[in-house]
Each structure stands twice: as C-alpha cells, then as structure tokens.
XYZ file of C-alpha atoms in Angstrom:
674
model
C 0.025 -0.022 0.018
C 1.413 3.361 -0.817
C -0.856 6.841 0.152
C -0.447 8.904 -2.636
C -2.426 11.846 -2.038
C -4.060 13.907 1.048
C -7.002 16.126 0.605
C -7.719 18.331 4.132
C -10.591 20.436 3.919
C -11.902 23.006 6.936
C -9.987 20.652 9.753
C -8.402 21.554 12.366
C -5.832 24.681 11.725
C -6.267 24.066 7.794
C -8.963 26.857 6.289
C -10.084 25.367 2.933
C -8.667 22.885 0.891
C -5.116 21.846 1.218
C -3.672 19.035 -0.789
C -0.577 16.859 -0.459
C 1.160 14.668 -2.756
C 2.723 11.851 -0.908
C 3.817 9.595 -3.573
C 7.544 8.916 -3.047
C 9.305 9.925 -6.159
C 11.974 8.215 -7.915
C 15.271 9.680 -9.060
C 18.006 7.990 -11.223
C 16.223 4.699 -10.852
C 15.356 4.925 -7.062
C 12.592 5.504 -5.076
C 13.184 8.056 -1.988
C 10.880 6.914 0.689
C 10.820 9.544 2.846
C 8.294 12.396 2.857
C 9.145 15.143 4.900
C 6.723 17.601 6.832
C 8.573 20.430 8.531
C 6.996 22.535 10.834
C 7.336 24.351 14.304
C 4.612 23.286 17.904
C 1.096 24.093 16.684
C 1.792 24.237 12.928
C -0.355 21.090 11.767
C 1.972 18.200 12.178
C -0.038 16.091 14.483
C -3.606 17.281 12.479
C -1.957 15.720 9.575
C -1.679 12.185 11.210
C -5.205 12.497 12.859
C -6.649 13.175 9.674
C -5.126 10.123 7.968
C -6.484 8.227 11.236
C -9.804 9.685 10.902
C -10.036 8.904 7.395
C -9.489 5.145 7.967
C -11.182 4.692 11.155
C -13.675 7.015 12.079
C -14.727 6.907 15.551
C -12.451 3.659 16.230
C -9.174 6.678 15.638
C -10.212 7.963 18.992
C -10.403 4.362 20.926
C -12.742 1.141 20.926
C -14.131 2.911 24.036
C -15.326 6.103 22.496
C -19.146 6.763 22.651
C -20.457 7.864 19.232
C -21.625 11.257 21.403
C -17.929 11.877 22.470
C -16.452 11.323 18.793
C -19.086 13.726 17.068
C -18.277 16.368 19.694
C -14.481 15.903 18.981
C -15.197 16.279 15.248
C -17.138 19.264 15.948
C -14.381 21.122 18.006
C -12.126 19.951 15.108
C -14.275 21.977 12.309
C -11.864 24.896 11.096
C -12.721 28.266 13.086
C -12.457 31.113 11.115
C -10.216 33.740 13.061
C -12.664 36.646 11.653
C -15.930 35.514 12.897
C -14.664 32.691 15.264
C -17.384 30.659 13.744
C -16.727 27.084 12.907
C -16.916 25.665 9.111
C -20.170 24.149 8.886
C -18.565 21.100 7.056
C -15.326 19.560 6.507
C -13.556 16.152 5.021
C -10.536 14.347 4.231
C -10.026 12.291 1.156
C -7.167 9.323 1.120
C -5.921 8.249 -1.963
C -4.006 4.967 -1.794
C -2.776 2.120 -4.131
C -3.655 -0.895 -3.080
C -2.941 -4.267 -4.126
C -6.126 -6.749 -3.397
C -6.638 -10.303 -4.746
C -3.273 -10.064 -6.549
C -4.803 -6.569 -8.531
C -3.303 -3.379 -8.313
C -6.044 -0.528 -7.888
C -6.299 2.988 -6.847
C -8.779 4.009 -4.186
C -10.090 7.109 -3.253
C -10.990 7.162 0.562
C -13.609 10.263 1.449
C -14.447 11.027 4.907
C -16.863 14.183 5.047
C -18.828 15.636 7.909
C -21.551 18.277 7.919
C -23.414 19.925 10.927
C -26.448 21.271 10.519
C -27.660 22.545 13.395
C -27.181 20.190 16.594
C -27.433 17.494 13.687
C -24.005 15.842 13.052
C -23.703 14.000 9.653
C -21.083 11.670 8.327
C -20.480 10.388 5.199
C -17.680 7.750 4.242
C -17.001 7.382 0.323
C -15.058 4.834 -1.981
C -13.738 4.917 -5.220
C -12.209 2.342 -6.941
C -10.029 3.310 -10.596
C -12.371 6.665 -9.862
C -15.419 4.859 -9.838
C -17.761 4.199 -6.841
C -16.451 0.645 -5.456
C -19.539 -1.536 -5.774
C -17.750 -4.908 -4.996
C -18.764 -3.682 -1.394
C -22.373 -2.517 -0.164
C -22.250 1.086 1.096
C -22.475 -0.077 4.694
C -19.219 -2.004 4.636
C -17.136 0.375 3.162
C -15.981 1.673 7.213
C -15.491 -2.445 7.621
C -13.201 -2.066 4.697
C -11.209 0.716 5.429
C -10.678 -0.453 8.702
C -9.627 -3.912 7.303
C -7.173 -2.052 5.278
C -5.014 -2.140 8.300
C -6.605 -3.056 11.345
C -6.608 -0.210 14.162
C -4.158 -2.250 16.712
C -1.655 -2.762 13.695
C -1.845 1.157 12.703
C -0.632 1.797 16.293
C 2.430 0.191 15.310
C 2.726 2.184 12.056
C 0.922 5.516 12.557
C 2.550 7.037 16.061
C 4.418 9.780 17.782
C 7.395 9.634 19.752
C 5.548 9.028 22.897
C 3.431 6.121 21.677
C 6.648 4.651 20.361
C 8.541 4.964 23.565
C 5.264 3.514 25.234
C 5.409 0.557 23.044
C 8.337 -0.645 24.838
C 6.451 -0.892 28.054
C 5.914 -4.290 29.006
C 1.980 -4.360 29.224
C 1.345 -1.955 25.959
C 4.087 -4.171 24.098
C 2.435 -7.238 24.969
C -0.893 -6.057 23.996
C 0.519 -4.146 20.980
C 2.781 -6.837 19.951
C -0.018 -9.717 20.230
C -2.461 -8.016 17.873
C 0.506 -7.143 15.459
C 1.236 -11.093 15.242
C -2.008 -11.917 14.792
C -2.631 -8.897 11.891
C 0.540 -8.751 10.091
C 1.294 -12.341 9.813
C -2.439 -13.480 9.012
C -2.615 -15.885 12.218
C -5.875 -14.156 12.717
C -7.285 -15.628 9.260
C -6.256 -19.134 10.226
C -8.173 -18.394 13.806
C -11.496 -17.179 11.462
C -11.193 -19.865 9.531
C -10.932 -22.959 12.546
C -13.990 -20.588 13.941
C -16.013 -21.372 10.777
C -15.315 -24.726 10.140
C -16.438 -25.117 13.916
C -19.436 -23.683 12.856
C -20.210 -25.438 10.051
C -19.642 -29.030 11.594
C -22.395 -27.393 14.428
C -24.819 -26.704 11.899
C -24.235 -30.346 9.974
C -24.797 -31.765 13.631
C -28.455 -29.939 13.626
C -29.087 -32.595 10.866
C -26.964 -35.690 11.800
C -25.234 -36.091 14.497
C -22.898 -38.611 15.800
C -21.053 -39.263 19.353
C -18.041 -38.014 17.924
C -19.512 -34.750 16.303
C -21.134 -33.709 19.829
C -17.483 -34.575 21.455
C -15.830 -32.100 18.947
C -18.597 -29.337 19.450
C -18.823 -29.772 22.797
C -14.730 -29.679 23.248
C -14.826 -26.965 20.529
C -17.593 -25.118 22.709
C -15.639 -25.642 25.936
C -12.510 -24.247 24.572
C -13.864 -21.068 23.325
C -16.334 -20.288 26.579
C -12.770 -20.611 28.397
C -11.591 -18.187 26.107
C -14.010 -15.939 26.496
C -13.662 -16.044 29.820
C -9.874 -15.311 29.350
C -10.512 -12.631 27.147
C -13.273 -10.886 29.864
C -10.241 -11.219 32.869
C -7.772 -9.657 30.215
C -10.058 -6.947 29.704
C -10.764 -6.426 33.573
C -6.702 -6.703 34.256
C -6.297 -3.900 31.378
C -8.954 -1.603 33.396
C -7.459 -2.266 36.814
C -3.611 -1.541 35.326
C -5.442 1.371 33.648
C -6.836 2.449 37.052
C -3.626 2.210 38.777
C -2.129 4.350 35.907
C -3.832 6.876 36.797
C -4.066 6.612 40.528
C 0.152 6.519 40.367
C -0.333 9.737 38.628
C -2.669 11.514 41.338
C -0.360 9.920 43.982
C 2.577 11.740 42.199
C 0.574 14.467 42.083
C -0.274 14.570 45.688
C 3.503 13.543 46.746
C 4.372 16.847 44.647
C 2.145 18.902 46.724
C 3.267 17.355 50.075
C 6.937 18.085 49.231
C 5.757 21.696 48.012
C 3.747 22.666 51.410
C 6.228 20.820 53.410
C 3.601 18.339 54.690
C 5.669 15.580 54.278
C 7.668 16.436 57.636
C 4.723 16.024 59.750
C 4.916 12.515 60.097
C 8.197 12.708 60.910
C 8.162 15.581 63.203
C 8.902 13.531 66.187
C 11.526 11.731 64.769
C 12.940 15.300 63.210
C 12.774 16.565 67.174
C 14.611 13.628 68.757
C 17.445 13.540 66.103
C 17.423 17.388 67.241
C 18.273 16.621 70.920
C 20.796 13.693 69.690
C 22.390 16.192 67.407
C 22.735 18.900 70.453
C 24.417 16.582 72.567
C 26.450 15.231 70.497
C 27.829 19.109 69.656
C 28.131 19.369 73.376
C 30.472 16.566 73.474
C 32.365 17.367 70.499
C 33.432 21.065 72.039
C 34.137 19.604 75.106
C 36.840 17.171 73.839
C 37.821 20.302 71.502
C 38.251 22.509 74.897
C 40.744 19.285 76.864
C 43.015 19.783 73.454
C 43.109 23.512 73.839
C 43.584 23.078 77.563
C 46.260 20.427 76.990
C 48.838 20.169 74.323
C 47.148 21.559 71.505
C 48.890 24.830 71.424
C 52.040 23.507 71.218
C 50.973 22.022 68.126
C 51.168 25.490 66.277
C 54.967 25.442 66.654
C 55.843 22.328 65.173
C 59.317 23.306 63.853
C 60.345 24.189 67.698
C 58.688 20.969 68.754
C 61.255 19.394 66.047
C 63.831 21.647 67.634
C 63.293 20.763 71.373
C 63.160 16.818 70.555
C 66.402 16.809 69.062
C 68.126 18.855 71.681
C 66.595 16.331 74.362
C 68.116 13.442 72.540
C 71.264 15.302 72.153
C 71.267 16.058 75.963
C 70.545 12.361 76.786
C 73.785 11.082 75.053
C 75.867 13.795 75.949
C 74.859 13.067 79.562
C 75.291 9.348 79.046
C 78.834 10.177 77.761
C 79.767 11.894 80.664
C 78.712 9.068 83.357
C 80.863 6.905 81.175
C 83.830 9.338 81.719
C 83.217 9.852 85.104
C 83.200 6.175 85.833
C 86.777 5.335 84.321
C 88.330 8.058 86.357
C 86.971 6.491 89.221
C 88.436 2.781 88.415
C 91.719 4.372 86.946
C 92.225 5.942 90.687
C 91.059 2.728 92.305
C 93.433 0.827 90.238
C 96.503 2.909 91.415
C 95.182 3.277 95.079
C 95.410 -0.404 95.349
C 98.789 -0.789 93.423
C 99.961 1.596 96.274
C 98.267 -0.533 99.240
C 101.370 -1.963 101.525
C 99.365 -5.015 102.224
C 98.305 -5.774 98.338
C 102.154 -5.283 97.466
C 103.358 -7.719 100.464
C 100.466 -10.120 99.001
C 101.228 -10.113 95.590
C 104.874 -9.270 94.688
C 106.778 -9.013 98.360
C 110.309 -8.351 96.828
C 109.354 -5.419 94.382
C 110.580 -2.052 95.808
C 108.132 0.631 96.789
C 109.374 2.594 94.467
C 108.740 -0.074 91.594
C 105.066 -0.120 92.984
C 104.890 3.561 92.348
C 105.776 3.451 88.851
C 103.348 0.503 88.129
C 100.738 2.594 89.967
C 101.572 5.319 87.885
C 101.523 3.675 84.727
C 98.374 1.686 85.632
C 96.540 5.323 86.084
C 97.968 6.399 82.760
C 96.639 3.185 80.818
C 93.333 3.310 82.317
C 92.537 7.000 82.406
C 90.455 8.253 79.455
C 91.942 11.665 77.697
C 90.294 15.173 78.226
C 86.498 15.331 78.041
C 84.714 18.752 78.681
C 81.685 18.344 80.728
C 78.599 19.147 78.329
C 76.473 21.966 78.469
C 72.589 21.020 79.418
C 69.846 23.584 78.660
C 67.174 21.012 80.443
C 68.282 19.504 83.495
C 65.805 16.854 84.162
C 65.647 13.241 85.074
C 65.955 10.790 82.705
C 62.045 9.660 82.929
C 61.251 13.380 82.832
C 63.255 13.750 79.686
C 61.231 10.587 78.341
C 58.044 12.011 79.003
C 58.870 15.378 77.491
C 59.691 13.510 74.111
C 56.460 11.566 74.593
C 54.194 14.788 74.805
C 56.771 16.345 71.759
C 55.489 13.490 69.461
C 51.874 13.660 70.662
C 52.179 17.356 69.559
C 53.595 16.438 66.152
C 51.545 13.720 65.576
C 48.447 12.426 67.566
C 47.360 16.054 68.333
C 46.550 17.603 64.922
C 45.033 14.378 63.701
C 42.548 14.408 67.139
C 41.586 18.073 65.818
C 41.413 17.806 62.399
C 38.657 14.692 63.261
C 37.088 16.914 65.828
C 36.471 19.886 63.283
C 35.066 17.684 60.678
C 32.418 16.512 63.596
C 31.732 19.979 64.719
C 31.175 20.594 60.988
C 28.952 17.916 60.085
C 26.526 18.316 63.481
C 26.295 21.892 62.827
C 25.203 21.433 59.262
C 22.621 18.985 60.135
C 21.515 20.871 62.901
C 21.113 23.915 60.340
C 19.060 21.220 58.290
C 16.921 19.894 60.989
C 16.189 23.240 62.106
C 14.969 23.838 58.457
C 12.967 21.082 58.520
C 11.308 21.740 61.224
C 10.255 25.391 60.264
C 8.807 23.675 57.204
C 6.088 21.895 58.881
C 3.209 23.241 58.307
C 0.412 23.859 60.822
C -1.994 20.458 61.177
C -4.620 21.976 59.780
C -2.725 22.662 56.357
C -1.171 19.087 56.303
C -3.871 16.866 57.274
C -5.875 17.158 54.442
C -3.119 16.544 52.523
C -1.968 13.707 54.056
C -5.187 12.049 54.446
C -5.632 12.390 50.625
C -1.941 10.828 50.175
C -2.966 8.249 52.271
C -6.322 7.391 50.548
C -4.390 6.861 47.385
C -1.797 5.100 48.738
C -3.951 2.495 49.644
C -6.003 2.514 46.598
C -2.780 1.946 45.097
C -2.199 -1.294 47.046
C -5.557 -2.215 46.722
C -5.244 -2.332 42.862
C -1.654 -3.987 42.930
C -3.570 -6.480 44.894
C -6.455 -6.844 42.454
C -3.837 -7.226 39.726
C -1.945 -9.750 41.511
C -4.995 -11.808 41.973
C -5.982 -11.204 38.397
C -2.381 -12.638 36.998
C -3.268 -15.227 39.538
C -6.780 -16.214 38.214
C -5.218 -15.639 34.714
C -2.724 -18.417 35.328
C -5.318 -21.123 36.311
C -7.317 -20.041 33.072
C -4.489 -20.358 31.114
C -3.776 -24.025 32.278
C -7.492 -24.558 31.657
C -7.699 -22.992 28.507
C -4.273 -25.494 27.377
C -6.461 -28.475 28.454
C -9.313 -27.157 26.514
C -7.284 -27.014 23.664
C -5.530 -30.070 23.841
C -9.219 -31.622 24.095
C -10.313 -29.866 21.125
C -7.767 -31.208 18.911
C -7.930 -34.813 20.555
C -11.739 -34.666 19.379
C -11.282 -33.154 15.983
C -8.415 -35.833 15.282
C -10.998 -38.750 16.707
C -13.647 -37.256 14.353
C -11.360 -36.736 11.788
C -10.218 -40.241 11.699
C -13.320 -41.826 12.399
C -13.933 -42.900 8.968
C -17.931 -43.626 9.439
C -19.090 -39.894 9.620
C -20.333 -37.773 6.519
C -17.814 -36.672 4.433
C -17.942 -33.241 4.719
C -18.106 -33.418 8.498
C -14.595 -35.749 8.116
C -13.001 -33.228 5.373
C -13.939 -30.473 8.168
C -12.783 -32.146 10.772
C -9.600 -32.883 8.986
C -8.908 -29.351 7.905
C -9.581 -28.528 11.269
C -6.337 -30.509 12.296
C -4.360 -29.696 10.138
C -5.092 -25.968 10.567
C -4.345 -26.471 14.413
C -1.101 -28.067 13.004
C -0.132 -25.520 10.741
C -1.192 -22.663 13.395
C 1.621 -24.038 15.737
C 4.126 -24.561 13.439
C 3.682 -21.032 11.615
C 3.655 -19.246 14.881
C 6.932 -20.893 16.220
C 8.524 -20.089 12.486
C 7.440 -16.611 12.558
C 8.059 -16.040 16.178
C 11.973 -17.346 15.720
C 12.400 -15.405 12.717
C 10.969 -12.406 14.714
C 13.078 -13.230 17.265
C 16.542 -12.476 15.287
C 15.041 -9.828 13.392
C 14.639 -7.665 16.568
C 17.888 -8.264 17.656
C 19.099 -7.710 14.433
C 17.636 -4.277 13.941
C 18.434 -3.374 17.527
C 21.832 -3.812 17.337
C 21.767 -1.867 13.776
C 20.273 1.185 15.260
C 21.770 1.156 18.572
C 25.285 2.842 19.054
C 26.577 0.168 21.784
C 27.997 -2.829 20.134
C 25.555 -5.992 20.362
C 24.235 -4.947 23.538
C 21.072 -7.564 22.839
C 22.609 -10.684 22.176
C 19.395 -12.862 21.501
C 15.664 -12.323 22.009
C 12.749 -14.211 23.337
C 9.222 -13.977 22.245
C 6.721 -16.137 24.075
C 4.492 -16.987 21.498
C 1.263 -17.500 23.710
C 1.927 -14.515 26.076
C 3.789 -12.008 23.579
C 5.938 -11.311 26.241
C 9.529 -10.074 25.159
C 12.800 -11.064 26.803
C 15.868 -9.715 25.999
C 19.453 -11.170 26.745
C 23.239 -9.728 26.947
C 26.462 -11.385 26.974
C 26.313 -15.232 28.383
C 22.788 -15.032 27.954
C 22.259 -13.359 30.898
C 18.786 -11.265 30.914
C 18.723 -7.616 30.079
C 15.850 -5.945 31.757
C 14.286 -3.614 29.613
C 14.023 -0.956 32.357
C 17.828 -1.316 32.327
C 17.584 0.535 28.761
C 18.015 4.239 28.738
C 14.441 6.148 27.565
C 16.856 6.724 23.908
C 17.241 2.795 23.856
C 13.843 1.860 24.742
C 12.639 3.957 21.540
C 15.187 2.533 19.275
C 13.847 -1.096 20.679
C 10.435 -0.124 19.757
C 11.461 0.682 16.891
C 13.318 -2.130 15.812
C 10.388 -4.423 16.719
C 8.348 -2.393 14.469
C 10.710 -2.693 11.729
C 11.001 -6.260 12.575
C 7.233 -6.908 12.241
C 6.870 -5.186 9.072
C 10.173 -7.142 7.772
C 8.624 -10.482 8.963
C 5.350 -10.241 7.619
C 6.266 -8.436 4.215
C 3.078 -6.131 4.474
C 4.056 -3.268 2.290
C 2.352 -0.456 4.446
C 3.663 3.128 4.927
C 4.717 4.548 7.895
C 3.722 7.343 9.653
C 5.727 9.069 12.526
C 5.001 12.653 14.699
C 8.259 13.911 16.052
C 10.368 10.604 16.354
C 13.751 11.698 17.684
C 12.690 13.544 21.021
C 14.492 11.422 23.528
C 17.518 10.646 21.861
C 20.701 11.611 21.581
C 23.032 12.141 18.806
C 24.547 9.031 18.095
C 21.037 7.161 17.899
C 19.693 10.667 15.826
C 22.195 9.726 13.327
C 21.184 6.073 13.086
C 18.306 6.631 12.698
C 18.520 9.060 9.974
C 20.836 7.204 8.030
C 19.521 3.532 8.698
C 16.152 3.200 9.976
C 14.367 6.144 8.079
C 16.083 5.309 4.547
C 15.316 1.260 4.685
C 12.437 0.672 6.873
C 9.611 0.892 4.854
C 8.973 1.622 1.041
C 7.023 5.170 2.371
C 7.819 6.984 5.658
C 6.029 10.145 6.324
C 7.577 12.233 8.768
C 6.581 15.305 10.554
C 9.348 17.134 12.381
C 10.211 19.963 14.045
C 13.173 22.487 13.209
C 14.804 21.072 16.273
C 14.693 17.423 15.438
C 15.498 17.446 11.865
C 17.619 20.475 11.834
C 20.447 21.254 9.186
C 22.869 18.819 9.923
C 19.834 15.707 10.413
C 18.494 17.110 6.607
C 21.907 16.355 5.136
C 22.098 13.375 6.537
C 18.746 12.298 5.848
C 18.722 14.062 2.422
C 19.445 11.149 -0.055
C 16.327 9.401 1.175
C 13.734 12.470 1.177
C 11.678 12.521 -1.730
C 10.184 15.976 -1.203
C 9.250 18.234 1.426
C 6.210 20.227 3.136
C 6.792 23.624 5.296
C 3.863 23.957 7.922
C 3.650 27.620 8.872
C 1.046 29.379 10.975
C -0.166 32.113 10.569
C -1.485 34.034 13.658
C -3.290 36.864 12.253
C -5.325 34.567 9.809
C -5.490 32.019 12.496
C -4.893 29.071 9.615
C -1.806 27.151 8.616
C 0.117 27.998 5.005
C 1.461 25.098 3.067
C 4.768 25.491 0.853
C 6.780 23.087 -0.688
C 10.428 23.914 0.840
C 11.773 22.718 4.418
C 13.592 24.761 7.335
C 16.773 24.503 5.535
C 15.898 26.431 3.044
C 16.057 29.446 4.994
C 19.134 28.294 7.118
C 22.410 27.985 6.600
C 24.437 25.262 7.336
C 26.400 25.196 10.617
C 30.351 25.912 10.335
C-alpha cells in the first residue's frame, strides 16, 4: 500500500482545501521513501496524522471505548474556526488516495470521510472510489469496515505513531497487547483462527441435521474451549482496566506527593523523629566542643609551633646522649684512681709481690693509672636539667604534639562541622512543617491514594493468579479440542463433509502451531538484528526470546544474561520499540507506509544519526515524517537528504488563524552550521 494523495478541507487549523502529494518520487532509478513535513509546534503536523487516522477509522480512531456522542463532539470541535468570525466551518472532509493490491490486482482507491453539521445534527459520510469509480464490490454500509480492515487499528498503532507512543511500546503491558495484535494481524494468524471458527460453525450446523457421538464430542470440546477463551478474554480486559486505573492512581499519587513536598506536609509524620534527632545532635555537639576544649587547654597550643617541637625533641635527645657519655667518662676516671690506689696499698704489695720495691710499685701505679685514665672530656652544657624519666616524658609529649594532636583536632573539627550542618537542616525541616490544619488534609489524601494503589496492585496480582489458572484450563481445553477433532477426522464412518472439515481443522491446528513458532523465531532474530543496527553500543542485545502465547519479550545480553528493558535508557527503549516495528514489518512482508510524528525527541546525537541513516531510508517503502526544526535540523537534513523524496513546510499564520503550506523545508532559509 502507498498513500499517494491527501486532501484536508476545513479541518483543525487548515482553512479551505489543502492537498498533499504523498507518492514517493523516483530519482536515478531509485525510489526515495521519505516525505518530510516540517513545522514548529502548533503548525499542524499532528493534524496530518489525525486526519489520516480519522479517514481510515472514523470513531475507532479515538479508541474502542469512545462513545458516538463523544466522537461527534470531538469532530465538531475540530472543524476549522475562522479568525475573523470565530465561527466554525459547517463542514469538513479528509480524502486519502492510495494504491492497494487486492486479490493480486493493483488498484487506486479514494477514501473520503466528510462531516457536516446542520443545527444540532451531525452527519458523517464515507465514500470509496476504486479506479475513479464508486466501489461496487462492497455494499456502502460496509465501506467503513473495508477501510478498517485494510490496516486494523491495533496494527496501525505500530505504523502511525508519535514519539511518545513508540516509547510506550517498550512498556511490558503495552508491548504485550500491541505485539499480540500485530502478530495476529500482520502475520495473518487471525485469518487461520477465523477459518477454524468458521469450520467449527459449519460442523455445528451439520450437527443439527445428523450428528454422531464424535461430532457432539468435538462440538462440546470446541464450545468448552471457546467459553474458556471468552472468560480469559474478559479477565484480560478486566486486568487491563485495573492497570489503567492503577496508572491514573499512580499519577494522582505522584501529584499528591509533589504537593506534600511543596507544602512541607511530608515532614509532619516525621516531626517526633526530627525533634529526637535534634536532641541527639545537640548532645553530640556539646560532647565535641568539650573534647576540643580539652585539647586546647592541654598540649594543643604546642601543636601550633611544629618546628620548635622538632628542635626541642632533637635537643633533648642530644642532651641525653651527652649525659650518658659524661657518666661513662666519670666511671673510667674512678676505676683508674681505684686501681692506682690498690697498687700502692702495702698489704696488696706484700700479698702479690713482696720483693718489689715501693719505688717500683709507685711506677706501676702511675703506669696503670695512665693506662686506664680516658682522655680529656669537657663537661657538656645541659639546657634542660631534668631526670631521665622526665626527659622521656617530654619526648612523648612532643611526639603527640607533632602527630596525634593534629589528627584528633582535624577529626573533631570535621565532626563539629557535620553536626552543625545537620542541626541547620533539622531546624529548616522543622520550620517547614505546616500547621496541622494545612497538613492533615494533604496527608489524608495521600494515604487514601496509597491505599488505593495497594488495593489495585493486590487486585492485579489476584487477576494474574486467576489468569494463570485459566491459562492452564485453556491449554487443557485446547488439548481436548484437538483430540476430539482428530478422533472425528480419523473415524471414517461420519459424513464425508464432516470428516473433511475435521481433517482441515486438525491441519489448521498443526499449521497454526508451526507457522507461529516459525514466525516467532524469525521475529526474534530480526528484532535483535535491527536493534543492534540502530544502537551505538555493540551487540548490547545478543538474543531475543518471544513467548508465542503470552507475547512477552525477554532480551539477553552476553552470556545469556537477561537484560531488563527497564535497564535501557529512554533512547534505547525507543530504539527497541522501533526495532520491533521494523522486524514485524520485515517478517510479515506487508507493504504498509509508516507515519512518524516527532520521532527523535528522546534520542541523543549518536542514536539520531543511526535513525537518520539506517531506519528512515530502509524501514519502509514510504515514510511520512512530521518533524520540528530542532529534530531534523540542518545537519540531520543533510544526513537524511539522500532518502528524501520531497518536503512540505507548515507555517501557522497567527493573524489569519490558519496554516499555510509551502514546498520547502526549514533548511531552505538556514545556513549550515560551520
């Protein structure tokens, strides 16, 4: 499918008729897929996307649960309003022309959805032309169904989106729903399911005329499976509703939390805690100050003169050595005197050598004294006449002054600073606590929302548990259903039509399992391939695993370690979602155009580059890009230029109150960055 032409008349900020040629052009034998719309915020880019969706889906474009009256109100508010009269237009329309292959034949279709308001009456008309002739193969009352089935709304969410929507696709719950819809729609699995249901209905109708035991068993098994499937679908919707409620409560809870922070009410419940901590801090402050005072009144003042302390220690050590040397000198003098005196003792002389004369003993005594007497040694000068123990004490104090005291003082100073800072914070927090009259309603609302959140989470948990049990029942019912169809197909004694229908049913079951497994494996490989192609981190995702029944996706990094999607950055999550989209389109082989509004808001420069050079030129045969001047700027335009077919510039005229369209882009009036 290729969108070739779009006409918007009196819709949104488009006054009168505006036509857009959307067919990709061919240059040098190559089709350029990108049609680029440029416009600043409020210039009408999103209106282009909205107009196409409304043309194709009408009321469904706003959601499956939107009431008709709300749809009509929405359209009436979207009729162009003239700036001169402030009155809305009485009619508006959107026409989308596209080439589409149906039953192997290429045809051109014109789909026109027009609205008209007469008084309080709202009219909508859908018209479809095929090759310039009114479509006759389908009754007019089914034309809307025809447009809807071209690209089912669930599938369209994957192909027509804005940056925020593609970001949400990376959310587990949104992804599961979108992936299930896309796989069934794009891979034509829903057609197999529909054919199975038609066959079951056919057999059931035959049963009314002539039924057998096996027919009834197959019918009962089929009914049982469909009933459980219906219950499962209902529970699935219920759980989706609970999750929607939970999202709303979470948002309100966050708003309430922000209001609590703004008003300071969040401190109310901590008032007692804050006051107790304030007392503890005051006590710690007093203890710290006392410790500092003890240091200051002790050795701390000496720490202010470290050089003098070093010199004092050196002097004390020198005087200790000098006193030791003097003591040794005095001891040797005393020993020499004692030996000489002993040699001159007559008793000693008579006992040792009685024949030696006194004159000889006198010479011996002199020689001994001279031999033992040390040389001359000056009495050292002692500036600090203290005892040895006193000197040791002084050296220990000097060491403390030089090393321990400064360390203790710095630690106490840091502790004092931290305590005073905390005291200041506590005083500020206590001052922010509002009066109970202000705080209590806010706290009560916060508590109510917190309880609602907890209740919803519990309900979702119970729903998950119940759905798990239903899934087991569904699997068993499916097994029984297949068994019943196999027995009916192989019985050989039933009506030939019934037997053939049963055989086809069995074949379809096998085919559905095999095609689902095959396509899922192919999809897993393509998602990993495209993600690594777009992401600047080499092989961040090594493997992708998709559950074919639950449609949950698990990413694996190196060594098959699970890579939670929550661990991806916002930009990487967007790239992942676009990789999933690209892979689905590639595996399905469906030639569907892609429309992207503000596609690169969350991406950094590297990821933008890969998107511009890899995704946009190659992801589809037609990509309609709706961009601001900050997303696709001069540099980005140059990167994308080889894939650009043509451009449109949307400029809002504030005086006239409508948008003008030109065939150019922002870069036509800008100079490239140096």
